[in-house]
Amino acid sequence: LGLLASGMSWVLLRLLSLGREPRLQRFLARLPLGLPTALGGAAVGGMALAFPQVLGVGYDTIEALLGSGHGVPLLTLAVLIVMKLLASTVSNATGFVGGGFAPALFLGAVLGNAYGQLLGEGGLGLPIAEPPAYAMVGMAAVLAGSARAPLTALLLLFELTRDIRIVVPLMAAAGLSAVLVERWQGLHDPGLLGPDPLE
């Protein structure tokens, strides 16, 4: 899961960076005032018609994935990953207020839950923990990789769960994710927030 989370973190960072790419921003700046934001809003709104979970922070979806209910079907989780990545990229590129923290938590929860389902009853049938436990670890791992803050992710998720049994998996996944993303991106990369576009 730490390895998968590092890949998710890297994809999120690359897409957010693509949205801040100077050539794209210069092109958007040449469009009539307000048009890029209107087009971005229309694109995200179109995605939300089919998948309303991509709107906003996504805490309702995260809570559903962390709950003990029936959960979300595996195929829906896979589509949600793609849609949230696209919505975050478009929002970031077209000037919406937002960032990478909430998308990282959302993507981590979705990835972790899907991973738990694949290993458990919905896939290989291995005797493992319930998918919500993997959703928690996934949240920490994707946040650690994308924000380069494994200790912050670890403490945040431990505070959320207050379960000492989850600390070792959290440490392993978050540490692996952060190390791999740092190796792929390099130390010079600014991470989730990116450089100040005014500089």
Coordinates of N, CA, C and O in Angstrom, one line a residue:
L1 N 0.8 -1.2 0.0 CA 0.0 0.0 0.0 C 0.9 1.3 0.0 O 0.5 2.2 -0.7
G2 N 2.0 1.2 0.7 CA 2.9 2.4 0.7 C 3.5 2.6 -0.7 O 3.6 3.8 -1.1
L3 N 3.8 1.5 -1.4 CA 4.2 1.7 -2.8 C 3.2 2.3 -3.7 O 3.4 3.2 -4.5
L4 N 2.0 1.8 -3.6 CA 0.9 2.3 -4.4 C 0.6 3.8 -4.0 O 0.3 4.6 -4.9
A5 N 0.7 4.1 -2.8 CA 0.4 5.4 -2.3 C 1.5 6.4 -2.8 O 1.2 7.6 -3.1
S6 N 2.7 5.9 -2.9 CA 3.8 6.8 -3.5 C 3.5 7.1 -4.9 O 3.7 8.2 -5.4
G7 N 3.0 6.1 -5.7 CA 2.6 6.4 -7.1 C 1.5 7.3 -7.2 O 1.5 8.3 -8.0
M8 N 0.5 7.2 -6.3 CA -0.6 8.2 -6.3 C -0.2 9.6 -5.9 O -0.6 10.5 -6.5
S9 N 0.7 9.7 -4.9 CA 1.2 11.0 -4.5 C 2.0 11.6 -5.7 O 1.8 12.8 -6.0
W10 N 2.8 10.8 -6.4 CA 3.6 11.3 -7.5 C 2.6 11.8 -8.6 O 2.9 12.9 -9.2
V11 N 1.6 11.0 -8.9 CA 0.7 11.5 -10.0 C -0.1 12.7 -9.6 O -0.2 13.7 -10.4
L12 N -0.5 12.8 -8.3 CA -1.1 14.1 -7.8 C -0.2 15.3 -8.0 O -0.6 16.3 -8.5
L13 N 1.0 15.1 -7.5 CA 2.0 16.2 -7.6 C 2.3 16.6 -9.1 O 2.3 17.8 -9.4
R14 N 2.4 15.6 -9.9 CA 2.7 15.9 -11.4 C 1.5 16.6 -12.0 O 1.7 17.6 -12.8
L15 N 0.3 16.2 -11.7 CA -0.9 16.9 -12.3 C -1.1 18.3 -11.8 O -1.4 19.2 -12.5
L16 N -0.9 18.5 -10.5 CA -1.0 19.8 -9.9 C 0.1 20.7 -10.5 O -0.1 21.9 -10.8
S17 N 1.3 20.2 -10.7 CA 2.4 20.9 -11.3 C 2.1 21.3 -12.8 O 2.4 22.4 -13.3
L18 N 1.4 20.3 -13.5 CA 1.0 20.6 -14.9 C 0.1 21.7 -14.9 O 0.1 22.6 -15.9
G19 N -0.9 21.8 -14.0 CA -1.8 22.9 -14.0 C -1.2 24.2 -13.7 O -1.7 25.3 -14.1
R20 N 0.0 24.3 -13.0 CA 0.7 25.5 -12.8 C 1.8 25.8 -13.8 O 2.6 26.7 -13.6
E21 N 1.9 25.0 -14.8 CA 2.9 25.1 -15.8 C 2.8 26.5 -16.5 O 1.8 26.9 -16.9
P22 N 4.0 27.2 -16.6 CA 3.9 28.6 -17.1 C 3.3 28.8 -18.4 O 2.5 29.8 -18.7
R23 N 3.5 27.9 -19.4 CA 2.9 28.1 -20.7 C 1.4 28.0 -20.6 O 0.7 28.7 -21.3
L24 N 0.9 27.0 -19.9 CA -0.5 26.9 -19.7 C -1.1 28.1 -19.0 O -2.2 28.6 -19.5
Q25 N -0.4 28.6 -18.0 CA -0.9 29.8 -17.3 C -0.9 31.0 -18.2 O -1.8 31.9 -18.1
R26 N 0.1 31.2 -19.0 CA 0.1 32.3 -20.0 C -1.0 32.2 -21.0 O -1.6 33.2 -21.3
F27 N -1.3 31.0 -21.5 CA -2.4 30.8 -22.4 C -3.7 31.2 -21.7 O -4.6 31.9 -22.3
L28 N -3.9 30.7 -20.5 CA -5.2 31.0 -19.8 C -5.3 32.5 -19.5 O -6.4 33.1 -19.5
A29 N -4.1 33.2 -19.2 CA -4.2 34.6 -19.0 C -4.6 35.4 -20.2 O -5.1 36.5 -20.0
R30 N -4.4 34.9 -21.4 CA -4.7 35.6 -22.6 C -6.2 35.5 -22.9 O -6.8 36.3 -23.7
L31 N -6.9 34.6 -22.2 CA -8.4 34.4 -22.4 C -9.1 35.6 -21.7 O -8.5 36.2 -20.8
P32 N -10.3 35.9 -22.1 CA -11.1 37.0 -21.5 C -11.2 36.7 -20.0 O -11.3 35.6 -19.5
L33 N -11.2 37.8 -19.2 CA -11.2 37.7 -17.8 C -12.4 36.9 -17.3 O -13.5 37.1 -17.7
G34 N -12.1 35.9 -16.4 CA -13.2 35.1 -15.9 C -13.5 33.8 -16.7 O -14.1 32.9 -16.2
L35 N -13.1 33.8 -18.0 CA -13.4 32.7 -18.8 C -12.7 31.4 -18.3 O -13.4 30.3 -18.3
P36 N -11.4 31.4 -18.0 CA -10.8 30.2 -17.5 C -11.5 29.6 -16.3 O -11.7 28.4 -16.2
T37 N -11.9 30.4 -15.4 CA -12.5 30.0 -14.2 C -13.9 29.4 -14.5 O -14.3 28.4 -14.0
A38 N -14.6 30.1 -15.4 CA -15.9 29.6 -15.8 C -15.8 28.2 -16.5 O -16.6 27.3 -16.3
L39 N -14.8 28.1 -17.4 CA -14.6 26.8 -18.1 C -14.2 25.7 -17.1 O -14.7 24.6 -17.2
G40 N -13.3 26.1 -16.2 CA -12.9 25.1 -15.1 C -14.1 24.7 -14.3 O -14.3 23.5 -14.0
G41 N -15.0 25.6 -13.9 CA -16.2 25.3 -13.1 C -17.1 24.4 -13.9 O -17.7 23.5 -13.3
A42 N -17.3 24.7 -15.2 CA -18.2 23.9 -16.0 C -17.6 22.5 -16.1 O -18.4 21.5 -16.0
A43 N -16.3 22.3 -16.2 CA -15.7 21.0 -16.4 C -15.9 20.2 -15.1 O -16.3 19.0 -15.1
V44 N -15.6 20.9 -13.9 CA -15.7 20.2 -12.6 C -17.2 19.9 -12.4 O -17.6 18.8 -11.9
G45 N -18.1 20.8 -12.7 CA -19.5 20.6 -12.5 C -20.0 19.4 -13.4 O -20.9 18.6 -12.9
G46 N -19.5 19.3 -14.6 CA -19.9 18.2 -15.4 C -19.4 16.8 -14.8 O -20.2 15.9 -14.8
M47 N -18.2 16.8 -14.2 CA -17.8 15.6 -13.6 C -18.7 15.3 -12.4 O -19.0 14.1 -12.1
A48 N -19.1 16.4 -11.7 CA -19.8 16.2 -10.4 C -21.3 15.7 -10.7 O -21.9 15.2 -9.8
L49 N -21.8 15.9 -11.9 CA -23.1 15.4 -12.3 C -23.1 13.9 -12.1 O -24.1 13.3 -11.7
A50 N -22.1 13.3 -12.6 CA -22.0 11.8 -12.5 C -21.4 11.3 -11.2 O -21.8 10.3 -10.6
F51 N -20.4 12.1 -10.6 CA -19.8 11.7 -9.4 C -19.7 12.9 -8.5 O -18.7 13.6 -8.4
P52 N -20.8 13.2 -7.7 CA -20.8 14.4 -6.8 C -19.7 14.3 -5.7 O -19.4 15.3 -5.1
Q53 N -19.1 13.1 -5.5 CA -18.1 13.0 -4.5 C -16.8 13.8 -4.8 O -16.0 14.1 -3.9
V54 N -16.6 14.2 -6.0 CA -15.4 15.0 -6.4 C -15.5 16.4 -6.0 O -14.5 17.1 -5.9
L55 N -16.7 16.9 -5.6 CA -16.8 18.3 -5.2 C -16.3 18.5 -3.8 O -16.4 17.6 -2.9
G56 N -15.7 19.7 -3.6 CA -15.3 20.1 -2.2 C -14.2 19.2 -1.6 O -13.4 18.6 -2.3
V57 N -14.3 19.2 -0.3 CA -13.2 18.5 0.4 C -13.4 17.0 0.3 O -12.4 16.2 0.3
G58 N -14.6 16.5 0.3 CA -14.8 15.0 0.2 C -14.9 14.3 1.6 O -14.7 13.1 1.6
Y59 N -15.1 15.0 2.6 CA -15.1 14.4 3.9 C -16.2 13.4 4.1 O -16.1 12.4 4.8
D60 N -17.4 13.6 3.4 CA -18.5 12.7 3.5 C -18.1 11.3 2.9 O -18.4 10.3 3.5
T61 N -17.3 11.4 1.8 CA -16.9 10.1 1.2 C -15.8 9.5 2.0 O -15.9 8.2 2.2
I62 N -14.9 10.3 2.6 CA -13.9 9.7 3.5 C -14.6 9.0 4.7 O -14.2 7.9 5.1
E63 N -15.6 9.7 5.3 CA -16.3 9.1 6.4 C -16.9 7.8 6.0 O -16.9 6.8 6.8
A64 N -17.5 7.7 4.8 CA -18.2 6.5 4.4 C -17.1 5.4 4.2 O -17.4 4.2 4.5
L65 N -16.0 5.7 3.7 CA -14.9 4.7 3.5 C -14.3 4.3 4.8 O -13.8 3.1 4.9
L66 N -14.3 5.1 5.8 CA -13.8 4.7 7.1 C -14.8 4.0 8.0 O -14.5 3.5 9.0
G67 N -16.1 4.1 7.6 CA -17.1 3.5 8.4 C -17.2 2.0 8.2 O -16.5 1.4 7.4
S68 N -18.1 1.4 9.0 CA -18.1 -0.1 9.0 C -19.3 -0.6 8.2 O -19.7 -1.7 8.3
G69 N -19.9 0.3 7.4 CA -21.0 -0.1 6.5 C -20.6 -1.0 5.4 O -19.5 -1.5 5.3
H70 N -21.5 -1.0 4.4 CA -21.2 -1.9 3.2 C -20.1 -1.3 2.3 O -19.6 -2.0 1.5
G71 N -19.8 0.0 2.5 CA -18.7 0.5 1.7 C -19.1 0.9 0.3 O -20.3 1.0 0.0
V72 N -18.2 1.2 -0.5 CA -18.4 1.6 -1.9 C -17.8 0.6 -2.8 O -16.8 0.0 -2.6
P73 N -18.5 0.2 -3.9 CA -18.1 -0.8 -4.8 C -16.7 -0.5 -5.4 O -16.3 0.7 -5.6
L74 N -15.9 -1.5 -5.7 CA -14.6 -1.4 -6.2 C -14.5 -0.6 -7.5 O -13.6 0.3 -7.6
L75 N -15.3 -0.8 -8.4 CA -15.3 -0.1 -9.7 C -15.6 1.4 -9.5 O -14.9 2.2 -10.1
T76 N -16.5 1.7 -8.6 CA -16.7 3.1 -8.3 C -15.5 3.8 -7.7 O -15.2 4.9 -8.0
L77 N -14.8 3.1 -6.8 CA -13.6 3.6 -6.2 C -12.5 3.9 -7.3 O -11.9 5.0 -7.2
A78 N -12.4 3.0 -8.2 CA -11.4 3.2 -9.3 C -11.8 4.5 -10.1 O -10.9 5.3 -10.5
V79 N -13.0 4.6 -10.4 CA -13.5 5.8 -11.2 C -13.3 7.1 -10.4 O -12.9 8.1 -10.9
L80 N -13.6 7.0 -9.1 CA -13.4 8.2 -8.2 C -12.0 8.7 -8.2 O -11.8 9.9 -8.1
I81 N -11.1 7.8 -8.2 CA -9.6 8.2 -8.2 C -9.4 9.0 -9.4 O -8.8 10.1 -9.3
V82 N -9.8 8.5 -10.6 CA -9.5 9.3 -11.8 C -10.2 10.6 -11.8 O -9.7 11.6 -12.2
M83 N -11.5 10.6 -11.4 CA -12.3 11.8 -11.4 C -11.8 12.9 -10.5 O -11.7 14.1 -10.8
K84 N -11.3 12.4 -9.3 CA -10.8 13.4 -8.3 C -9.5 14.0 -8.8 O -9.2 15.2 -8.6
L85 N -8.7 13.2 -9.4 CA -7.4 13.7 -9.9 C -7.7 14.7 -11.0 O -7.0 15.8 -11.0
L86 N -8.6 14.4 -11.9 CA -9.0 15.4 -13.0 C -9.6 16.7 -12.4 O -9.2 17.8 -12.8
A87 N -10.5 16.5 -11.5 CA -11.2 17.7 -10.9 C -10.2 18.6 -10.1 O -10.2 19.8 -10.2
S88 N -9.2 17.9 -9.4 CA -8.2 18.7 -8.7 C -7.3 19.4 -9.6 O -6.9 20.6 -9.4
T89 N -6.9 18.8 -10.7 CA -6.0 19.4 -11.7 C -6.7 20.6 -12.4 O -6.1 21.7 -12.5
V90 N -7.9 20.4 -12.8 CA -8.7 21.5 -13.5 C -8.9 22.7 -12.5 O -8.7 23.8 -12.9
S91 N -9.3 22.4 -11.3 CA -9.5 23.4 -10.3 C -8.2 24.2 -10.1 O -8.2 25.4 -10.0
N92 N -7.1 23.5 -9.9 CA -5.8 24.1 -9.6 C -5.4 25.0 -10.8 O -4.9 26.1 -10.6
A93 N -5.6 24.5 -12.0 CA -5.1 25.2 -13.2 C -5.9 26.5 -13.5 O -5.4 27.4 -14.0
T94 N -7.2 26.4 -13.2 CA -8.1 27.5 -13.6 C -8.4 28.5 -12.5 O -9.3 29.4 -12.7
G95 N -7.7 28.4 -11.4 CA -7.8 29.5 -10.4 C -8.7 29.3 -9.3 O -9.0 30.3 -8.6
F96 N -9.3 28.1 -9.1 CA -10.2 27.9 -8.0 C -9.4 27.9 -6.7 O -8.2 27.4 -6.7
V97 N -10.0 28.3 -5.6 CA -9.3 28.2 -4.3 C -9.3 26.7 -3.9 O -10.3 26.0 -4.1
G98 N -8.2 26.2 -3.5 CA -8.1 24.8 -3.2 C -6.6 24.5 -2.9 O -5.9 25.4 -2.6
G99 N -6.3 23.3 -2.9 CA -5.0 22.9 -2.6 C -4.8 21.4 -2.9 O -5.6 20.8 -3.6
G100 N -3.9 20.8 -2.2 CA -3.6 19.4 -2.3 C -3.8 18.6 -1.1 O -3.9 17.4 -1.2
F101 N -4.0 19.2 0.1 CA -4.2 18.5 1.3 C -5.4 17.6 1.3 O -5.3 16.4 1.5
A102 N -6.6 18.2 1.1 CA -7.8 17.5 1.1 C -7.9 16.4 -0.1 O -8.3 15.3 0.2
P103 N -7.4 16.8 -1.3 CA -7.4 15.7 -2.3 C -6.5 14.6 -2.0 O -6.8 13.4 -2.3
A104 N -5.4 14.9 -1.3 CA -4.5 13.8 -0.9 C -5.1 12.8 0.1 O -5.0 11.6 0.0
L105 N -5.9 13.4 1.1 CA -6.6 12.6 2.0 C -7.7 11.8 1.3 O -7.9 10.6 1.6
F106 N -8.4 12.4 0.4 CA -9.5 11.7 -0.3 C -8.9 10.6 -1.1 O -9.4 9.5 -1.1
L107 N -7.9 10.9 -1.9 CA -7.3 9.9 -2.8 C -6.7 8.7 -1.9 O -6.8 7.5 -2.3
G108 N -6.1 9.0 -0.8 CA -5.5 8.0 0.0 C -6.6 7.1 0.6 O -6.4 5.9 0.7
A109 N -7.7 7.7 1.0 CA -8.8 6.9 1.6 C -9.4 6.0 0.5 O -9.7 4.8 0.8
V110 N -9.6 6.5 -0.7 CA -10.2 5.7 -1.8 C -9.2 4.6 -2.2 O -9.6 3.4 -2.3
L111 N -7.9 4.9 -2.3 CA -6.9 3.9 -2.7 C -6.8 2.8 -1.6 O -6.8 1.7 -2.0
G112 N -6.8 3.2 -0.4 CA -6.6 2.3 0.7 C -7.8 1.3 0.8 O -7.7 0.1 1.0
N113 N -9.0 1.9 0.7 CA -10.2 1.1 0.7 C -10.3 0.1 -0.4 O -10.6 -1.1 -0.2
A114 N -9.9 0.6 -1.6 CA -9.9 -0.3 -2.8 C -8.9 -1.4 -2.6 O -9.1 -2.6 -2.9
Y115 N -7.7 -1.1 -2.1 CA -6.7 -2.1 -1.8 C -7.2 -3.1 -0.8 O -7.0 -4.3 -1.0
G116 N -7.8 -2.7 0.3 CA -8.4 -3.6 1.2 C -9.4 -4.5 0.6 O -9.5 -5.7 0.9
Q117 N -10.3 -4.0 -0.2 CA -11.3 -4.8 -0.9 C -10.7 -5.8 -1.8 O -11.1 -6.9 -1.9
L118 N -9.6 -5.4 -2.6 CA -8.9 -6.3 -3.5 C -8.3 -7.5 -2.8 O -8.3 -8.6 -3.2
L119 N -7.7 -7.2 -1.6 CA -7.1 -8.3 -0.9 C -8.1 -9.1 -0.1 O -7.8 -10.3 0.1
G120 N -9.2 -8.5 0.3 CA -10.1 -9.2 1.2 C -11.2 -10.0 0.4 O -11.0 -10.6 -0.7
E121 N -12.4 -9.9 0.9 CA -13.5 -10.6 0.4 C -13.9 -10.3 -1.1 O -14.4 -11.2 -1.8
G122 N -13.6 -9.1 -1.5 CA -14.0 -8.7 -2.8 C -13.0 -9.1 -3.9 O -13.2 -8.9 -5.1
G123 N -11.9 -9.7 -3.4 CA -10.8 -10.1 -4.4 C -10.2 -11.4 -4.1 O -10.7 -12.5 -4.3
L124 N -9.0 -11.3 -3.5 CA -8.2 -12.5 -3.2 C -8.7 -13.3 -2.1 O -8.3 -14.5 -1.9
G125 N -9.5 -12.8 -1.2 CA -10.1 -13.5 -0.1 C -9.1 -13.8 1.0 O -9.2 -14.8 1.7
L126 N -8.1 -13.0 1.1 CA -7.1 -13.2 2.2 C -7.6 -12.8 3.6 O -8.5 -11.9 3.7
P127 N -7.1 -13.4 4.6 CA -7.6 -13.1 6.0 C -6.9 -11.8 6.4 O -5.8 -11.8 7.1
I128 N -7.4 -10.6 6.1 CA -6.8 -9.4 6.4 C -7.8 -8.5 7.2 O -8.9 -8.9 7.5
A129 N -7.3 -7.3 7.6 CA -8.2 -6.3 8.3 C -9.3 -5.8 7.3 O -9.2 -6.1 6.1
E130 N -10.2 -5.2 7.9 CA -11.3 -4.6 7.1 C -10.8 -3.5 6.2 O -9.8 -2.8 6.6
P131 N -11.5 -3.2 5.1 CA -11.0 -2.1 4.2 C -10.9 -0.7 4.8 O -10.0 0.0 4.5
P132 N -11.7 -0.4 5.8 CA -11.5 0.9 6.5 C -10.2 1.1 7.1 O -9.6 2.2 7.1
A133 N -9.6 0.0 7.6 CA -8.2 0.1 8.2 C -7.2 0.5 7.1 O -6.3 1.3 7.3
Y134 N -7.4 -0.1 5.9 CA -6.5 0.3 4.8 C -6.7 1.7 4.3 O -5.8 2.3 3.8
A135 N -8.0 2.1 4.4 CA -8.3 3.5 4.0 C -7.5 4.5 4.9 O -7.0 5.5 4.4
M136 N -7.5 4.2 6.2 CA -6.7 5.1 7.1 C -5.2 5.1 6.8 O -4.6 6.2 6.7
V137 N -4.7 3.9 6.5 CA -3.3 3.9 6.2 C -3.0 4.5 4.9 O -2.0 5.3 4.7
G138 N -3.9 4.4 3.9 CA -3.8 5.0 2.6 C -3.8 6.5 2.7 O -3.1 7.2 2.0
M139 N -4.7 7.0 3.6 CA -4.7 8.5 3.8 C -3.4 9.0 4.2 O -2.9 10.0 3.7
A140 N -2.8 8.4 5.2 CA -1.5 8.8 5.8 C -0.4 8.7 4.7 O 0.4 9.6 4.6
A141 N -0.5 7.6 4.0 CA 0.6 7.4 3.0 C 0.6 8.4 1.9 O 1.6 8.9 1.4
V142 N -0.6 8.6 1.3 CA -0.7 9.6 0.2 C -0.4 11.0 0.7 O 0.3 11.8 0.0
L143 N -0.9 11.4 1.9 CA -0.5 12.7 2.4 C 1.0 12.8 2.7 O 1.6 13.8 2.4
A144 N 1.6 11.8 3.2 CA 3.0 11.8 3.5 C 3.8 12.0 2.2 O 4.8 12.7 2.2
G145 N 3.4 11.2 1.2 CA 4.2 11.3 -0.1 C 4.0 12.6 -0.8 O 4.9 13.2 -1.3
S146 N 2.8 13.2 -0.8 CA 2.5 14.4 -1.5 C 2.9 15.6 -0.8 O 3.3 16.6 -1.4
A147 N 2.8 15.6 0.5 CA 3.2 16.8 1.3 C 4.7 16.7 1.8 O 5.1 17.6 2.5
R148 N 5.3 15.6 1.6 CA 6.6 15.3 2.2 C 6.7 15.5 3.7 O 7.6 16.1 4.3
A149 N 5.6 15.0 4.3 CA 5.5 15.1 5.8 C 5.0 13.9 6.4 O 3.9 13.8 6.9
P150 N 5.9 12.8 6.5 CA 5.4 11.6 7.0 C 5.1 11.6 8.5 O 4.1 11.0 9.0
L151 N 5.8 12.4 9.3 CA 5.4 12.5 10.7 C 4.1 13.2 10.9 O 3.3 12.8 11.8
T152 N 3.9 14.2 10.2 CA 2.6 14.9 10.3 C 1.4 14.0 9.9 O 0.4 13.9 10.6
A153 N 1.6 13.2 8.8 CA 0.6 12.3 8.4 C 0.3 11.2 9.5 O -0.8 10.9 9.8
L154 N 1.4 10.7 10.0 CA 1.3 9.7 11.1 C 0.6 10.2 12.3 O -0.3 9.6 12.8
L155 N 1.0 11.4 12.8 CA 0.3 12.0 13.9 C -1.2 12.3 13.7 O -2.0 12.1 14.5
L156 N -1.4 12.8 12.5 CA -2.8 13.2 12.1 C -3.7 12.0 12.1 O -4.8 12.0 12.7
L157 N -3.3 10.9 11.5 CA -4.1 9.7 11.5 C -4.2 9.0 12.8 O -5.2 8.4 13.1
F158 N -3.1 9.0 13.6 CA -3.1 8.4 14.9 C -4.1 9.2 15.8 O -4.9 8.6 16.5
E159 N -4.1 10.5 15.7 CA -5.1 11.3 16.4 C -6.5 10.9 16.0 O -7.4 10.9 16.8
L160 N -6.7 10.7 14.7 CA -8.0 10.3 14.2 C -8.5 9.0 14.7 O -9.7 8.8 15.1
T161 N -7.6 8.0 14.8 CA -8.0 6.6 15.1 C -7.8 6.3 16.6 O -8.6 5.5 17.1
R162 N -6.8 6.9 17.2 CA -6.5 6.6 18.6 C -6.3 5.1 18.9 O -6.6 4.6 19.9
D163 N -5.7 4.5 17.8 CA -5.6 3.0 17.9 C -4.1 2.7 17.7 O -3.5 2.9 16.7
I164 N -3.4 2.2 18.8 CA -2.0 2.0 18.8 C -1.6 0.9 17.8 O -0.5 0.9 17.3
R165 N -2.5 0.0 17.5 CA -2.2 -1.1 16.6 C -2.0 -0.7 15.2 O -1.4 -1.4 14.4
I166 N -2.5 0.5 14.8 CA -2.3 1.0 13.4 C -1.1 1.8 13.2 O -0.7 2.1 12.1
V167 N -0.3 2.1 14.3 CA 0.9 2.9 14.2 C 2.0 2.3 13.3 O 2.5 3.0 12.5
V168 N 2.2 1.0 13.5 CA 3.3 0.4 12.7 C 3.0 0.4 11.2 O 3.8 0.8 10.4
P169 N 1.8 -0.1 10.8 CA 1.4 0.0 9.4 C 1.5 1.5 8.8 O 1.9 1.7 7.7
L170 N 1.0 2.4 9.7 CA 1.0 3.8 9.3 C 2.5 4.3 9.0 O 2.8 4.9 8.0
M171 N 3.4 3.9 10.0 CA 4.8 4.3 9.8 C 5.4 3.7 8.6 O 6.1 4.4 7.8
A172 N 5.1 2.5 8.3 CA 5.8 1.8 7.2 C 5.3 2.4 5.9 O 6.1 2.7 5.0
A173 N 4.0 2.5 5.7 CA 3.4 3.0 4.5 C 3.7 4.5 4.3 O 4.1 4.9 3.2
A174 N 3.6 5.3 5.3 CA 3.9 6.8 5.2 C 5.4 7.0 4.9 O 5.7 7.8 4.0
G175 N 6.2 6.3 5.6 CA 7.7 6.4 5.4 C 8.1 6.0 4.0 O 8.8 6.7 3.3
L176 N 7.6 4.9 3.5 CA 7.9 4.4 2.2 C 7.4 5.3 1.1 O 8.2 5.7 0.2
S177 N 6.2 5.8 1.3 CA 5.6 6.7 0.3 C 6.5 8.0 0.2 O 6.8 8.5 -0.9
A178 N 6.8 8.6 1.4 CA 7.5 9.9 1.4 C 8.9 9.7 0.8 O 9.4 10.5 0.0
V179 N 9.6 8.6 1.1 CA 11.0 8.3 0.6 C 10.9 8.2 -0.9 O 11.8 8.7 -1.6
L180 N 10.0 7.4 -1.4 CA 10.0 7.1 -2.9 C 9.6 8.4 -3.7 O 10.2 8.6 -4.7
V181 N 8.7 9.1 -3.2 CA 8.3 10.4 -3.9 C 9.5 11.3 -3.9 O 9.8 12.0 -4.9
E182 N 10.1 11.5 -2.8 CA 11.3 12.3 -2.7 C 12.4 11.9 -3.7 O 13.1 12.7 -4.3
R183 N 12.6 10.6 -3.8 CA 13.6 10.0 -4.7 C 13.2 10.3 -6.2 O 14.1 10.7 -7.0
W184 N 11.9 10.2 -6.5 CA 11.5 10.5 -7.9 C 11.4 11.9 -8.2 O 11.8 12.3 -9.3
Q185 N 11.0 12.8 -7.3 CA 10.8 14.2 -7.5 C 12.1 15.0 -7.3 O 12.3 16.0 -7.9
G186 N 12.9 14.6 -6.3 CA 14.0 15.3 -5.9 C 13.7 16.3 -4.8 O 12.5 16.6 -4.6
L187 N 14.7 16.8 -4.1 CA 14.5 17.7 -3.0 C 14.1 19.1 -3.4 O 13.5 19.8 -2.6
H188 N 14.4 19.4 -4.7 CA 14.1 20.8 -5.1 C 12.6 21.0 -5.3 O 12.1 22.1 -5.4
D189 N 11.8 19.9 -5.5 CA 10.4 20.1 -5.8 C 9.7 20.6 -4.6 O 9.8 20.2 -3.5
P190 N 8.8 21.7 -4.8 CA 8.1 22.3 -3.7 C 7.0 21.5 -3.1 O 6.4 21.9 -2.1
G191 N 6.6 20.4 -3.7 CA 5.5 19.6 -3.1 C 4.1 20.1 -3.5 O 3.9 20.6 -4.6
L192 N 3.2 19.9 -2.5 CA 1.8 20.1 -2.8 C 1.5 21.6 -3.3 O 0.7 21.8 -4.2
L193 N 2.0 22.6 -2.6 CA 1.7 23.9 -2.9 C 2.3 24.5 -4.1 O 1.7 25.3 -4.8
G194 N 3.5 24.1 -4.4 CA 4.2 24.6 -5.6 C 4.7 26.0 -5.4 O 4.5 26.6 -4.3
P195 N 5.4 26.5 -6.4 CA 6.0 27.8 -6.2 C 4.9 28.9 -6.3 O 3.9 28.7 -6.8
D196 N 5.2 30.0 -5.7 CA 4.3 31.2 -5.7 C 4.2 31.7 -7.1 O 5.3 32.1 -7.7
P197 N 3.1 31.7 -7.8 CA 3.0 32.1 -9.2 C 3.3 33.6 -9.4 O 3.6 34.0 -10.5
L198 N 3.3 34.4 -8.3 CA 3.6 35.8 -8.4 C 5.1 36.1 -8.5 O 5.6 37.2 -8.8
E199 N 5.9 35.1 -8.1 CA 7.4 35.3 -8.1 C 8.0 35.3 -9.5 O 7.5 34.6 -10.4

